[in-house]
Amino acid sequence: MHLRAALFDMDGTLVDSERVIMHAWLRASREVGIPLDASQYSRVIGLNDEESNELLLSLLGGKSAFELVRSAARQRLNVKTETSIFPLKPGARELLSALRARGVRCAVASSSTSEEIEERLSRAGVLHFFQATAGGNEVDRGKPDPAVYQLAAARLGIDPSSCVAFEDSEHGAAAATAAGAHVVLIPDMKVPSPELTASVSMVLESLTQAMPLISSWFPERTDA
């Protein structure tokens, strides 16, 4: 691959947020008396806010229960501390630093809102590595639709086919593939199916394993 830019999913790929958010929802649902289990909640991973809320509303049995659980979960997640409650995934900072040193432009393509992207990556100390971001609130259809990846690439001024995309979820990988990007899957909370593994360019255990591949993806400085 001779590429020009890198696109990143955020939750579960750059920051270890999926587990924190899931456990907040599971604990909140138990408190309300309508317990969700991890297998149920895992169905929302990779969906944008609107779609995940619709699914959770269905799982919880109605709007009243959903509002109660969401409120309790948000209270847990909105506790402000000096450091980010969502730590960076292994290798994230090192990979972003190496891409910057090589002149590679980077963008975020996330199902989270643009406000959440800015807050989480700012608190993690890596927002400055990105020349563009695209959030789920900025497109009509969320992942697995390719719109958010197309928007992120467009904001870089680069065709998605010239981008490597890092993803952790099935919905995200499908979105990046449909956009035309070269997808690197780094599974987070779900073991990928054989079909998912076959649909992407490669599967890595962590962003750290992408470090030796940078020179083959970007053989020349892309800002030259």
XYZ file of N, CA and C in Angstrom:
672
model
N 0.831 -1.196 0.000
C 0.000 0.000 0.000
C 0.870 1.253 0.000
N 0.550 2.191 -0.874
C 1.208 3.487 -0.903
C 0.125 4.517 -0.590
N 0.088 4.969 0.648
C -1.032 5.752 1.141
C -0.626 7.185 1.469
N -1.650 8.016 1.768
C -1.389 9.429 2.000
C -1.879 9.925 3.360
N -2.776 9.213 4.009
C -3.341 9.693 5.273
C -3.821 8.525 6.132
N -4.081 8.828 7.399
C -4.566 7.817 8.342
C -5.852 8.306 8.996
N -6.847 7.435 9.033
C -8.131 7.722 9.652
C -8.299 6.814 10.863
N -8.809 7.370 11.946
C -8.934 6.602 13.187
C -10.352 6.664 13.740
N -10.898 5.510 14.063
C -12.034 5.457 14.964
C -11.515 5.911 16.333
N -12.410 6.365 17.198
C -11.953 6.826 18.512
C -12.205 5.803 19.612
N -13.467 5.557 19.920
C -13.814 4.708 21.067
C -13.457 3.248 20.811
N -12.578 2.733 21.660
C -12.138 1.353 21.501
C -10.928 1.199 20.613
N -10.584 2.264 19.878
C -9.411 2.218 18.998
C -8.311 3.135 19.513
N -8.646 4.407 19.733
C -7.681 5.361 20.277
C -7.749 5.441 21.796
N -8.961 5.427 22.318
C -9.138 5.512 23.771
C -9.930 4.316 24.273
N -9.605 3.882 25.475
C -10.247 2.709 26.054
C -11.523 3.145 26.769
N -12.491 3.571 25.970
C -13.731 4.127 26.513
C -14.882 3.136 26.513
N -14.877 2.183 25.591
C -16.023 1.283 25.452
C -16.322 0.534 26.749
N -15.268 0.041 27.411
C -15.482 -0.721 28.642
C -16.049 0.167 29.742
N -15.489 1.389 29.873
C -15.948 2.305 30.917
C -17.421 2.639 30.716
N -17.783 2.967 29.476
C -19.165 3.322 29.165
C -20.090 2.132 29.381
N -19.673 0.949 28.921
C -20.504 -0.240 29.086
C -20.757 -0.535 30.555
N -19.710 -0.504 31.381
C -19.889 -0.835 32.786
C -20.767 0.193 33.492
N -20.686 1.464 33.050
C -21.552 2.489 33.636
C -23.014 2.180 33.329
N -23.296 1.780 32.097
C -24.670 1.432 31.714
C -25.139 0.165 32.414
N -24.288 -0.840 32.527
C -24.684 -2.087 33.179
C -24.987 -1.861 34.660
N -24.123 -1.074 35.329
C -24.368 -0.791 36.745
C -25.648 0.032 36.925
N -25.823 1.027 36.035
C -27.015 1.868 36.132
C -28.289 1.051 35.899
N -28.239 0.127 34.947
C -29.431 -0.688 34.668
C -29.772 -1.587 35.853
N -28.744 -2.075 36.545
C -29.006 -2.897 37.734
C -29.648 -2.057 38.845
N -29.162 -0.829 38.985
C -29.707 0.055 40.014
C -31.182 0.348 39.766
N -31.545 0.498 38.501
C -32.927 0.809 38.138
C -33.808 -0.436 38.228
N -33.209 -1.614 38.202
C -33.970 -2.851 38.310
C -34.319 -3.485 36.982
N -33.665 -3.030 35.905
C -33.858 -3.637 34.584
C -32.472 -3.984 34.049
N -31.841 -4.988 34.632
C -30.433 -5.244 34.310
C -30.177 -5.669 32.867
N -29.218 -4.996 32.263
C -28.694 -5.417 30.967
C -27.497 -6.313 31.213
N -27.194 -7.194 30.258
C -25.945 -7.945 30.362
C -25.003 -7.483 29.246
N -23.752 -7.891 29.357
C -22.725 -7.416 28.436
C -23.030 -7.799 26.992
N -23.599 -8.982 26.795
C -23.888 -9.415 25.424
C -24.963 -8.543 24.790
N -25.936 -8.105 25.585
C -26.953 -7.199 25.067
C -26.350 -5.843 24.722
N -25.583 -5.304 25.660
C -25.011 -3.969 25.443
C -24.036 -3.960 24.274
N -23.335 -5.061 24.052
C -22.318 -5.103 22.996
C -22.908 -4.827 21.617
N -24.209 -4.970 21.474
C -24.843 -4.717 20.182
C -24.808 -3.247 19.798
N -24.594 -2.347 20.765
C -24.577 -0.916 20.452
C -23.193 -0.431 20.044
N -22.185 -1.256 20.254
C -20.814 -0.820 19.973
C -20.649 -0.516 18.490
N -20.158 0.680 18.202
C -19.939 1.095 16.823
C -21.085 1.885 16.230
N -22.237 1.937 16.928
C -23.371 2.700 16.432
C -23.261 4.158 16.866
N -23.899 5.061 16.115
C -23.906 6.451 16.547
C -24.911 6.626 17.685
N -24.962 7.848 18.257
C -25.796 8.081 19.435
C -27.260 7.753 19.172
N -27.784 8.212 18.057
C -29.206 8.015 17.774
C -29.545 6.533 17.661
N -28.733 5.796 16.928
C -29.013 4.378 16.731
C -28.798 3.574 18.006
N -27.758 3.901 18.765
C -27.518 3.171 20.013
C -28.622 3.465 21.020
N -29.101 4.712 21.061
C -30.193 5.044 21.971
C -31.467 4.291 21.611
N -31.738 4.164 20.321
C -32.929 3.420 19.884
C -32.840 1.962 20.312
N -31.664 1.374 20.163
C -31.498 -0.027 20.540
C -31.616 -0.195 22.055
N -30.972 0.697 22.821
C -31.037 0.599 24.277
C -32.462 0.823 24.780
N -33.192 1.728 24.138
C -34.589 1.958 24.510
C -35.387 0.674 24.348
N -35.127 -0.024 23.257
C -35.820 -1.288 23.005
C -35.428 -2.346 24.038
N -34.140 -2.440 24.333
C -33.665 -3.444 25.280
C -34.193 -3.212 26.685
N -34.368 -1.925 27.038
C -34.807 -1.588 28.394
C -36.327 -1.554 28.535
N -37.027 -1.684 27.418
C -38.473 -1.822 27.490
C -39.274 -0.542 27.467
N -38.657 0.569 27.075
C -39.435 1.804 26.959
C -38.667 3.036 27.348
N -39.261 4.192 27.044
C -38.574 5.476 27.231
C -38.309 5.794 28.691
N -39.262 5.495 29.565
C -39.103 5.828 30.979
C -37.884 5.132 31.587
N -37.787 3.821 31.364
C -36.651 3.063 31.891
C -35.349 3.523 31.244
N -35.394 3.771 29.942
C -34.197 4.232 29.238
C -33.683 5.541 29.824
N -34.596 6.498 30.061
C -34.190 7.801 30.597
C -33.581 7.651 31.985
N -34.141 6.779 32.807
C -33.606 6.566 34.152
C -32.195 5.983 34.104
N -32.014 4.966 33.256
C -30.706 4.318 33.159
C -29.689 5.268 32.545
N -30.088 5.980 31.505
C -29.154 6.914 30.867
C -28.707 8.004 31.835
N -29.634 8.518 32.618
C -29.292 9.555 33.593
C -28.290 9.032 34.626
N -28.539 7.825 35.129
C -27.634 7.239 36.121
C -26.266 6.954 35.516
N -26.254 6.486 34.271
C -24.978 6.205 33.601
C -24.196 7.491 33.362
N -24.884 8.539 32.959
C -24.208 9.818 32.711
C -23.610 10.394 33.979
N -24.296 10.214 35.091
C -23.751 10.700 36.356
C -22.419 10.031 36.666
N -22.340 8.748 36.379
C -21.086 8.021 36.599
C -19.990 8.505 35.646
N -20.361 8.782 34.392
C -19.382 9.127 33.369
C -18.957 10.590 33.416
N -19.769 11.441 34.038
C -19.477 12.866 34.029
C -18.646 13.339 35.203
N -18.128 12.410 35.992
C -17.234 12.779 37.087
C -15.931 13.305 36.491
N -15.606 14.558 36.793
C -14.415 15.190 36.232
C -13.211 14.947 37.140
N -12.116 14.558 36.547
C -10.870 14.356 37.282
C -9.753 15.074 36.554
N -8.609 15.129 37.182
C -7.464 15.797 36.562
C -6.992 15.054 35.319
N -7.185 13.761 35.290
C -6.769 12.970 34.134
C -7.991 12.414 33.425
N -7.794 11.952 32.214
C -8.911 11.425 31.439
C -9.423 10.129 32.058
N -10.765 9.989 32.085
C -11.314 8.723 32.565
C -11.202 7.659 31.479
N -10.879 8.086 30.262
C -10.716 7.160 29.152
C -9.243 7.139 28.744
N -8.474 6.170 29.232
C -7.046 6.145 28.909
C -6.798 5.788 27.452
N -5.658 6.209 26.943
C -5.270 5.864 25.580
C -5.035 4.369 25.451
N -5.363 3.839 24.293
C -5.073 2.445 23.998
C -3.561 2.273 23.808
N -3.030 1.083 24.084
C -1.595 0.851 23.931
C -1.100 1.209 22.529
N -0.035 1.991 22.485
C 0.596 2.353 21.220
C 0.004 3.558 20.528
N -1.102 4.106 21.051
C -1.778 5.207 20.352
C -0.884 6.435 20.224
N -0.337 6.904 21.324
C 0.489 8.114 21.273
C 1.744 7.885 20.423
N 2.345 6.730 20.568
C 3.563 6.443 19.811
C 3.281 6.407 18.310
N 2.165 5.787 17.918
C 1.829 5.709 16.502
C 1.511 7.088 15.946
N 0.745 7.882 16.676
C 0.413 9.230 16.218
C 1.663 10.092 16.095
N 2.586 9.946 17.028
C 3.844 10.702 16.969
C 4.670 10.298 15.754
N 4.713 8.995 15.477
C 5.486 8.501 14.335
C 4.866 8.968 13.014
N 3.539 8.973 12.941
C 2.874 9.443 11.725
C 3.131 10.927 11.512
N 3.089 11.693 12.586
C 3.374 13.130 12.459
C 4.805 13.349 11.988
N 5.746 12.587 12.525
C 7.150 12.736 12.131
C 7.348 12.430 10.655
N 6.494 11.606 10.095
C 6.599 11.247 8.687
C 5.742 12.161 7.805
N 5.073 13.132 8.413
C 4.274 14.074 7.653
C 2.924 13.550 7.235
N 2.435 12.505 7.912
C 1.157 11.891 7.542
C 0.009 12.646 8.203
N -0.945 13.088 7.411
C -2.126 13.756 7.933
C -3.079 12.722 8.533
N -3.705 13.099 9.656
C -4.566 12.170 10.387
C -5.913 12.811 10.681
N -6.956 11.989 10.694
C -8.298 12.456 11.030
C -9.010 11.403 11.859
N -9.990 11.840 12.621
C -10.843 10.956 13.408
C -12.183 10.804 12.703
N -12.669 9.579 12.617
C -13.996 9.289 12.067
C -14.729 8.459 13.112
N -15.543 9.104 13.931
C -16.117 8.456 15.104
C -17.635 8.515 15.114
N -18.247 7.500 15.717
C -19.689 7.514 15.927
C -20.082 8.465 17.049
N -19.128 8.831 17.889
C -19.399 9.800 18.952
C -19.591 11.186 18.341
N -20.130 12.102 19.138
C -20.379 13.444 18.633
C -19.064 14.218 18.509
N -19.094 15.295 17.738
C -17.898 16.113 17.581
C -17.459 16.702 18.919
N -18.414 17.020 19.783
C -18.080 17.535 21.110
C -17.373 16.472 21.946
N -17.862 15.239 21.881
C -17.230 14.151 22.633
C -15.834 13.851 22.105
N -15.663 13.925 20.792
C -14.332 13.706 20.210
C -13.343 14.718 20.767
N -13.720 15.982 20.732
C -12.818 17.039 21.210
C -12.505 16.873 22.690
N -13.538 16.581 23.493
C -13.320 16.451 24.928
C -12.435 15.246 25.261
N -12.763 14.092 24.699
C -12.025 12.879 25.073
C -10.581 12.920 24.597
N -10.363 13.390 23.375
C -8.997 13.424 22.867
C -8.189 14.558 23.487
N -8.859 15.648 23.863
C -8.160 16.730 24.575
C -7.703 16.247 25.940
N -8.602 15.570 26.646
C -8.260 15.079 27.981
C -7.189 13.996 27.913
N -7.155 13.273 26.800
C -6.116 12.246 26.621
C -4.812 12.843 26.106
N -4.850 14.111 25.704
C -3.638 14.797 25.269
C -3.180 14.477 23.863
N -4.122 14.102 22.972
C -3.709 13.737 21.608
C -4.504 14.468 20.519
N -5.386 15.384 20.892
C -6.198 16.064 19.882
C -5.336 16.806 18.861
N -4.201 17.322 19.308
C -3.347 18.120 18.419
C -2.717 17.302 17.294
N -2.792 15.988 17.373
C -2.225 15.160 16.307
C -3.130 15.113 15.066
N -4.360 15.588 15.189
C -5.333 15.426 14.109
C -5.606 16.732 13.375
N -5.580 16.651 12.052
C -5.881 17.815 11.223
C -7.381 17.958 10.963
N -8.156 16.910 11.239
C -9.601 16.965 11.016
C -10.281 15.917 11.882
N -11.552 16.172 12.176
C -12.385 15.194 12.865
C -13.763 15.173 12.209
N -14.442 14.040 12.320
C -15.815 13.908 11.846
C -16.572 13.066 12.857
N -17.709 13.582 13.338
C -18.482 12.895 14.359
C -19.792 12.357 13.836
N -20.366 11.430 14.599
C -21.618 10.811 14.191
C -22.773 11.783 14.101
N -22.678 12.903 14.822
C -23.731 13.920 14.764
C -23.660 14.772 13.499
N -22.622 14.581 12.702
C -22.428 15.405 11.508
C -22.846 14.704 10.220
N -23.322 13.490 10.339
C -23.750 12.740 9.151
C -25.164 12.215 9.373
N -25.863 11.966 8.282
C -27.250 11.506 8.372
C -27.361 10.063 8.833
N -26.379 9.245 8.454
C -26.422 7.828 8.813
C -25.096 7.425 9.450
N -25.186 6.678 10.552
C -23.988 6.257 11.250
C -23.385 4.990 10.674
N -22.244 4.581 11.231
C -21.613 3.331 10.841
C -22.632 2.198 11.012
N -22.733 1.266 10.093
C -21.785 0.891 9.028
C -21.887 1.693 7.734
N -22.717 2.723 7.683
C -22.722 3.601 6.513
C -21.365 4.305 6.429
N -20.829 4.512 5.237
C -19.490 5.091 5.095
C -19.410 6.603 5.279
N -20.537 7.274 5.539
C -20.571 8.739 5.502
C -19.536 9.404 6.408
N -19.366 8.911 7.636
C -18.453 9.588 8.551
C -17.003 9.440 8.089
N -16.664 8.315 7.469
C -15.316 8.160 6.917
C -15.122 9.032 5.679
N -16.142 9.127 4.865
C -16.058 9.991 3.688
C -15.881 11.443 4.102
N -16.584 11.852 5.156
C -16.464 13.225 5.642
C -15.077 13.497 6.213
N -14.563 12.571 6.994
C -13.233 12.750 7.577
C -12.170 12.879 6.495
N -12.230 12.014 5.480
C -11.258 12.072 4.390
C -11.415 13.364 3.592
N -12.658 13.780 3.366
C -12.899 15.011 2.614
C -12.322 16.209 3.347
N -12.401 16.211 4.649
C -11.848 17.330 5.417
C -10.326 17.365 5.385
N -9.717 16.229 5.077
C -8.269 16.203 4.844
C -7.940 16.548 3.405
N -8.946 16.517 2.530
C -8.715 16.741 1.108
C -8.074 15.556 0.427
N -8.337 14.347 0.957
C -7.711 13.127 0.438
C -8.793 12.073 0.208
N -8.712 11.357 -0.906
C -9.687 10.317 -1.196
C -9.528 9.171 -0.195
N -10.637 8.598 0.288
C -10.540 7.492 1.247
C -9.696 6.319 0.747
N -9.644 6.110 -0.564
C -8.860 4.999 -1.104
C -7.368 5.179 -0.874
N -6.954 6.392 -0.516
C -5.547 6.666 -0.225
C -5.281 6.730 1.274
N -6.223 6.173 2.061
C -6.119 6.232 3.521
C -6.090 4.838 4.134
N -5.342 4.720 5.220
C -5.455 3.542 6.069
C -6.404 3.920 7.198
N -7.314 3.023 7.542
C -8.301 3.292 8.589
C -8.153 2.268 9.705
N -8.055 2.757 10.927
C -7.922 1.887 12.099
C -9.274 1.774 12.794
N -9.736 0.546 12.979
C -11.048 0.288 13.562
C -10.987 -0.883 14.540
N -11.975 -0.903 15.449
C -12.048 -2.025 16.387
C -13.336 -2.818 16.254
N -14.355 -2.259 15.582
C -15.666 -2.902 15.578
C -16.105 -3.320 14.183
N -17.083 -4.212 14.157
C -17.622 -4.689 12.888
C -18.299 -3.565 12.116
N -19.122 -2.762 12.810
C -19.798 -1.649 12.144
C -18.782 -0.656 11.572
N -17.758 -0.361 12.375
C -16.747 0.592 11.927
C -15.948 0.087 10.753
N -15.550 -1.176 10.812
C -14.784 -1.758 9.709
C -15.599 -1.760 8.429
N -16.888 -2.066 8.551
C -17.760 -2.064 7.376
C -17.872 -0.662 6.791
N -17.954 0.342 7.657
C -18.056 1.727 7.196
C -16.794 2.159 6.455
N -15.636 1.861 7.043
C -14.374 2.256 6.423
C -14.147 1.514 5.113
N -14.512 0.238 5.076
C -14.376 -0.548 3.850
C -15.280 0.015 2.754
N -16.522 0.334 3.120
C -17.454 0.881 2.137
C -16.995 2.227 1.602
N -16.255 2.976 2.436
C -15.720 4.263 1.989
C -14.558 4.087 1.025
N -13.961 2.896 1.021
C -12.848 2.619 0.128
C -11.485 2.631 0.794
N -11.455 2.783 2.126
C -10.185 2.825 2.848
C -9.603 1.426 3.022
N -8.312 1.381 3.326
C -7.624 0.132 3.641
C -7.722 -0.068 5.155
N -8.483 -1.063 5.574
C -8.860 -1.183 6.978
C -7.917 -2.094 7.757
N -7.437 -1.549 8.874
C -6.667 -2.328 9.840
C -7.555 -2.522 11.059
N -7.911 -3.763 11.338
C -8.788 -4.079 12.462
C -7.956 -4.396 13.693
N -8.294 -3.716 14.801
C -7.653 -3.985 16.087
C -8.778 -4.275 17.071
N -9.185 -5.536 17.198
C -10.349 -5.881 18.016
C -10.200 -5.399 19.454
N -11.328 -4.938 19.997
C -11.329 -4.443 21.371
C -12.161 -5.363 22.262
N -13.473 -5.195 22.258
C -14.324 -5.958 23.160
C -14.967 -7.177 22.523
N -14.907 -7.289 21.222
C -15.525 -8.411 20.529
C -14.478 -9.196 19.751
N -14.569 -10.495 19.796
C -13.723 -11.341 18.963
C -14.276 -11.274 17.542
N -13.460 -10.902 16.552
C -13.976 -10.756 15.189
C -14.367 -12.098 14.580
N -15.419 -12.070 13.811
C -15.854 -13.271 13.104
C -14.902 -13.548 11.950
N -14.881 -14.775 11.443
C -14.051 -15.065 10.267
C -14.410 -14.176 9.076
N -15.703 -13.857 8.951
C -16.136 -13.000 7.848
C -15.567 -11.602 7.992
N -15.555 -11.075 9.205
C -14.998 -9.740 9.442
C -13.493 -9.739 9.187
N -12.811 -10.739 9.685
C -11.362 -10.832 9.477
C -11.016 -10.871 7.997
N -11.821 -11.595 7.222
C -11.559 -11.721 5.788
C -11.853 -10.436 5.024
N -12.662 -9.551 5.608
C -13.097 -8.349 4.890
C -12.133 -7.180 5.010
N -11.150 -7.271 5.923
C -10.237 -6.148 6.159
C -8.849 -6.459 5.610
N -8.016 -5.419 5.545
C -6.665 -5.592 5.001
C -5.785 -6.420 5.923
N -5.927 -6.180 7.232
C -5.146 -6.953 8.202
C -5.749 -6.792 9.579
N -5.377 -7.717 10.469
C -5.815 -7.684 11.858
C -4.574 -7.632 12.746
N -4.537 -6.649 13.658
C -3.429 -6.504 14.586
C -3.944 -6.604 16.015
N -3.050 -6.885 16.941
C -3.458 -6.990 18.334
C -3.498 -5.630 19.019
N -2.710 -4.691 18.526
C -2.682 -3.354 19.126
C -2.112 -2.362 18.120
N -2.272 -1.072 18.426
C -1.698 -0.034 17.573
C -0.173 -0.120 17.561
N 0.397 -0.670 18.605
C 1.854 -0.827 18.664
C 2.363 -1.655 17.490
N 1.594 -2.661 17.100
C 2.018 -3.529 15.996
C 1.983 -2.821 14.648
N 1.350 -1.646 14.589
C 1.324 -0.891 13.335
C 2.607 -0.110 13.111
N 3.387 0.101 14.153
C 4.596 0.931 14.046
C 5.557 0.469 12.945
N 5.892 -0.823 12.865
C 6.844 -1.251 11.832
C 6.297 -1.155 10.408
N 4.979 -0.946 10.278
C 4.349 -0.929 8.961
C 4.288 0.460 8.340
N 4.588 1.479 9.132
C 4.439 2.854 8.646
C 5.263 3.113 7.393
N 6.495 2.633 7.384
C 7.369 2.917 6.241
C 6.883 2.255 4.959
N 6.169 1.130 5.079
C 5.646 0.484 3.875
C 4.356 1.154 3.407
N 3.564 1.657 4.350
C 2.347 2.379 3.981
C 2.669 3.761 3.416
N 3.643 4.409 4.023
C 4.006 5.776 3.656
C 5.501 5.826 3.350
N 5.911 5.318 2.190
C 7.332 5.226 1.873
C 8.033 6.570 1.731
N 7.247 7.628 1.490
C 7.812 8.967 1.397
C 7.028 9.888 2.309
N 7.657 10.976 2.720
C 6.941 11.967 3.531
C 5.752 12.494 2.723
N 4.562 12.432 3.318
C 3.370 12.821 2.578
C 3.165 14.331 2.537
N 3.934 15.076 3.321
C 3.803 16.531 3.300
C 4.888 17.179 2.471
N 5.686 16.336 1.791
C 6.793 16.870 0.997
C 6.277 17.602 -0.232
